[in-house]
Amino acid sequence: MPLQQELDKKLRRGLTPERRAALWVLALVLAAVVVEFLWIGASRLLEGPDAGCDRSVGSWPSGPLTFLTGGVLGLALLSIPIGHRVHRKVALIISSGAVFVVSLGSVLFILGWWAAGNSPSSACGSVAGYFGPLLPLLLVAHISGFLFRDTIKGGTPQPLAED
């Protein structure tokens, strides 16, 4: 019986050392992916539309902005602490707000670049490759915007679909 009581007490206190180590490994892998996405997005975006064609990233500016948004989204996942409830709420407000601003800004920039008279077909690829990232970016903006709004209101975020 004392072994069972010790195990119950350990489980109530939190994660086991093995699970904590697994979370650290997962966090380090996610951090490496975040750094790579931010680097690719920022460097390709700064190169501009005349830098040439890189099919692995996609059309300028939609491809680099998608990588940049993915990096900010991954960074938001890493920024949510396991600490006190107040810290989690502040981190969730900041991270969801940052993801909302970057993803919506990316959509507006992509559409603005096109509206300014730049041809999507001359931007390294097809028209579908240029406008393809818009739907995922709008979905990320939609979810992060509602999460930001619900967290600011003080309530718990509502699920997007019934279970």
mmCIF file of C-alpha atoms in Angstrom:
data_model
loop_
_atom_site.group_PDB
_atom_site.id
_atom_site.type_symbol
_atom_site.label_atom_id
_atom_site.label_comp_id
_atom_site.label_asym_id
_atom_site.label_seq_id
_atom_site.Cartn_x
_atom_site.Cartn_y
_atom_site.Cartn_z
ATOM 1 C CA MET A 1 0.000 0.000 0.000
ATOM 2 C CA PRO A 2 2.722 2.595 0.720
ATOM 3 C CA LEU A 3 3.984 2.255 -2.858
ATOM 4 C CA GLN A 4 0.523 3.002 -4.248
ATOM 5 C CA GLN A 5 0.159 6.033 -1.963
ATOM 6 C CA GLU A 6 3.571 7.329 -3.088
ATOM 7 C CA LEU A 7 2.575 6.882 -6.725
ATOM 8 C CA ASP A 8 -0.741 8.673 -6.159
ATOM 9 C CA LYS A 9 1.064 11.558 -4.474
ATOM 10 C CA LYS A 10 3.514 11.819 -7.416
ATOM 11 C CA LEU A 11 0.681 11.887 -9.928
ATOM 12 C CA ARG A 12 -1.112 14.618 -8.033
ATOM 13 C CA ARG A 13 2.018 16.761 -7.971
ATOM 14 C CA GLY A 14 2.424 16.866 -11.735
ATOM 15 C CA LEU A 15 4.349 15.240 -14.504
ATOM 16 C CA THR A 16 6.722 12.357 -14.027
ATOM 17 C CA PRO A 17 10.375 13.028 -14.901
ATOM 18 C CA GLU A 18 10.057 10.934 -18.066
ATOM 19 C CA ARG A 19 7.074 12.904 -19.326
ATOM 20 C CA ARG A 20 8.724 16.183 -18.421
ATOM 21 C CA ALA A 21 11.798 15.163 -20.449
ATOM 22 C CA ALA A 22 9.573 14.170 -23.377
ATOM 23 C CA LEU A 23 7.892 17.598 -23.267
ATOM 24 C CA TRP A 24 11.299 19.300 -23.308
ATOM 25 C CA VAL A 25 12.355 17.271 -26.344
ATOM 26 C CA LEU A 26 9.097 18.149 -28.100
ATOM 27 C CA ALA A 27 9.562 21.827 -27.210
ATOM 28 C CA LEU A 28 13.132 21.824 -28.570
ATOM 29 C CA VAL A 29 12.039 20.243 -31.854
ATOM 30 C CA LEU A 30 9.186 22.767 -32.160
ATOM 31 C CA ALA A 31 11.616 25.592 -31.388
ATOM 32 C CA ALA A 32 13.936 24.431 -34.186
ATOM 33 C CA VAL A 33 11.037 24.348 -36.644
ATOM 34 C CA VAL A 34 9.904 27.811 -35.491
ATOM 35 C CA VAL A 35 13.379 29.269 -36.042
ATOM 36 C CA GLU A 36 13.548 27.714 -39.507
ATOM 37 C CA PHE A 37 10.101 28.998 -40.526
ATOM 38 C CA LEU A 38 10.836 32.508 -39.251
ATOM 39 C CA TRP A 39 14.215 32.546 -40.990
ATOM 40 C CA ILE A 40 12.848 31.360 -44.341
ATOM 41 C CA GLY A 41 9.875 33.715 -44.191
ATOM 42 C CA ALA A 42 11.806 36.808 -43.169
ATOM 43 C CA SER A 43 14.791 36.272 -45.475
ATOM 44 C CA ARG A 44 12.677 35.511 -48.558
ATOM 45 C CA LEU A 45 10.362 38.408 -47.805
ATOM 46 C CA LEU A 46 13.277 40.825 -47.495
ATOM 47 C CA GLU A 47 14.779 39.583 -50.789
ATOM 48 C CA GLY A 48 11.770 41.003 -52.571
ATOM 49 C CA PRO A 49 10.003 40.014 -55.752
ATOM 50 C CA ASP A 50 13.109 40.392 -57.926
ATOM 51 C CA ALA A 51 15.162 37.789 -56.024
ATOM 52 C CA GLY A 52 14.304 35.028 -58.439
ATOM 53 C CA CYS A 53 12.114 31.981 -58.280
ATOM 54 C CA ASP A 54 12.323 29.503 -55.412
ATOM 55 C CA ARG A 55 9.623 26.870 -55.814
ATOM 56 C CA SER A 56 10.221 25.443 -52.321
ATOM 57 C CA VAL A 57 8.906 28.652 -50.745
ATOM 58 C CA GLY A 58 6.335 29.722 -53.294
ATOM 59 C CA SER A 59 5.289 32.923 -54.962
ATOM 60 C CA TRP A 60 6.383 36.232 -53.497
ATOM 61 C CA PRO A 61 4.855 37.595 -51.186
ATOM 62 C CA SER A 62 2.368 34.828 -50.368
ATOM 63 C CA GLY A 63 4.935 32.052 -49.836
ATOM 64 C CA PRO A 64 7.269 33.934 -47.478
ATOM 65 C CA LEU A 65 4.341 35.422 -45.554
ATOM 66 C CA THR A 66 2.907 31.935 -45.033
ATOM 67 C CA PHE A 67 6.224 30.767 -43.602
ATOM 68 C CA LEU A 68 6.363 33.847 -41.387
ATOM 69 C CA THR A 69 2.825 33.230 -40.111
ATOM 70 C CA GLY A 70 3.646 29.576 -39.437
ATOM 71 C CA GLY A 71 6.679 30.620 -37.426
ATOM 72 C CA VAL A 72 4.679 33.087 -35.350
ATOM 73 C CA LEU A 73 2.020 30.416 -34.775
ATOM 74 C CA GLY A 74 4.659 27.954 -33.572
ATOM 75 C CA LEU A 75 6.194 30.651 -31.381
ATOM 76 C CA ALA A 76 2.761 31.245 -29.866
ATOM 77 C CA LEU A 77 2.539 27.571 -28.969
ATOM 78 C CA LEU A 78 5.910 27.763 -27.253
ATOM 79 C CA SER A 79 4.998 30.916 -25.337
ATOM 80 C CA ILE A 80 2.147 29.432 -23.325
ATOM 81 C CA PRO A 81 3.615 28.662 -19.898
ATOM 82 C CA ILE A 82 2.554 25.877 -17.598
ATOM 83 C CA GLY A 83 2.656 28.220 -14.601
ATOM 84 C CA HIS A 84 -0.060 30.121 -12.777
ATOM 85 C CA ARG A 85 -3.471 30.747 -14.376
ATOM 86 C CA VAL A 86 -2.931 34.530 -14.635
ATOM 87 C CA HIS A 87 0.328 34.028 -16.558
ATOM 88 C CA ARG A 88 -1.378 31.623 -18.944
ATOM 89 C CA LYS A 89 -4.127 34.146 -19.649
ATOM 90 C CA VAL A 90 -1.663 36.965 -20.369
ATOM 91 C CA ALA A 91 0.443 34.694 -22.572
ATOM 92 C CA LEU A 92 -2.662 33.535 -24.438
ATOM 93 C CA ILE A 93 -3.781 37.126 -25.018
ATOM 94 C CA ILE A 94 -0.361 38.159 -26.344
ATOM 95 C CA SER A 95 0.248 35.053 -28.447
ATOM 96 C CA SER A 96 -3.214 34.848 -29.997
ATOM 97 C CA GLY A 97 -3.169 38.592 -30.666
ATOM 98 C CA ALA A 98 0.229 38.336 -32.366
ATOM 99 C CA VAL A 99 -0.905 35.425 -34.529
ATOM 100 C CA PHE A 100 -4.075 37.321 -35.457
ATOM 101 C CA VAL A 101 -2.179 40.467 -36.441
ATOM 102 C CA VAL A 102 0.470 38.621 -38.467
ATOM 103 C CA SER A 103 -1.962 36.330 -40.294
ATOM 104 C CA LEU A 104 -4.463 39.088 -41.102
ATOM 105 C CA GLY A 105 -1.618 41.418 -42.096
ATOM 106 C CA SER A 106 -0.279 38.713 -44.406
ATOM 107 C CA VAL A 107 -3.661 38.333 -46.109
ATOM 108 C CA LEU A 108 -4.013 42.081 -46.538
ATOM 109 C CA PHE A 109 -0.477 42.409 -47.877
ATOM 110 C CA ILE A 110 -0.995 39.588 -50.403
ATOM 111 C CA LEU A 111 -4.265 41.076 -51.621
ATOM 112 C CA GLY A 112 -2.820 44.607 -51.590
ATOM 113 C CA TRP A 113 0.178 43.530 -53.661
ATOM 114 C CA TRP A 114 -2.199 42.052 -56.230
ATOM 115 C CA ALA A 115 -4.559 45.087 -56.095
ATOM 116 C CA ALA A 116 -1.603 47.406 -56.705
ATOM 117 C CA GLY A 117 -1.327 45.913 -60.166
ATOM 118 C CA ASN A 118 1.317 43.241 -59.691
ATOM 119 C CA SER A 119 0.606 40.106 -61.669
ATOM 120 C CA PRO A 120 0.462 36.877 -59.646
ATOM 121 C CA SER A 121 1.720 34.871 -62.625
ATOM 122 C CA SER A 122 4.907 36.942 -62.773
ATOM 123 C CA ALA A 123 5.507 36.290 -59.074
ATOM 124 C CA CYS A 124 7.260 32.943 -59.539
ATOM 125 C CA GLY A 125 4.509 30.583 -60.377
ATOM 126 C CA SER A 126 0.881 30.220 -61.188
ATOM 127 C CA VAL A 127 -2.068 32.262 -60.035
ATOM 128 C CA ALA A 128 -3.201 29.334 -57.855
ATOM 129 C CA GLY A 129 0.217 29.278 -56.171
ATOM 130 C CA TYR A 130 -0.111 32.968 -55.414
ATOM 131 C CA PHE A 131 -3.644 32.883 -53.993
ATOM 132 C CA GLY A 132 -3.408 29.364 -52.514
ATOM 133 C CA PRO A 133 -2.200 30.387 -49.033
ATOM 134 C CA LEU A 134 -5.077 32.836 -48.530
ATOM 135 C CA LEU A 135 -7.584 30.277 -47.220
ATOM 136 C CA PRO A 136 -5.255 28.758 -44.577
ATOM 137 C CA LEU A 137 -4.118 32.234 -43.522
ATOM 138 C CA LEU A 138 -7.734 33.392 -43.183
ATOM 139 C CA LEU A 139 -8.535 30.296 -41.116
ATOM 140 C CA VAL A 140 -5.617 30.981 -38.770
ATOM 141 C CA ALA A 141 -6.691 34.637 -38.495
ATOM 142 C CA HIS A 142 -10.278 33.597 -37.762
ATOM 143 C CA ILE A 143 -9.399 31.103 -35.011
ATOM 144 C CA SER A 144 -6.760 33.295 -33.360
ATOM 145 C CA GLY A 145 -9.049 36.341 -33.515
ATOM 146 C CA PHE A 146 -11.862 34.553 -31.713
ATOM 147 C CA LEU A 147 -9.423 33.091 -29.175
ATOM 148 C CA PHE A 148 -8.040 36.574 -28.543
ATOM 149 C CA ARG A 149 -11.539 38.049 -28.179
ATOM 150 C CA ASP A 150 -12.784 35.306 -25.843
ATOM 151 C CA THR A 151 -9.673 35.518 -23.672
ATOM 152 C CA ILE A 152 -9.955 39.317 -23.391
ATOM 153 C CA LYS A 153 -13.614 39.017 -22.378
ATOM 154 C CA GLY A 154 -12.549 36.897 -19.434
ATOM 155 C CA GLY A 155 -14.529 33.822 -20.322
ATOM 156 C CA THR A 156 -13.224 30.516 -21.430
ATOM 157 C CA PRO A 157 -12.688 30.133 -25.161
ATOM 158 C CA GLN A 158 -15.657 28.463 -26.798
ATOM 159 C CA PRO A 159 -15.165 25.437 -29.021
ATOM 160 C CA LEU A 160 -15.554 26.077 -32.727
ATOM 161 C CA ALA A 161 -17.696 22.960 -33.166
ATOM 162 C CA GLU A 162 -19.973 20.880 -30.998
ATOM 163 C CA ASP A 163 -18.449 17.696 -29.621
#
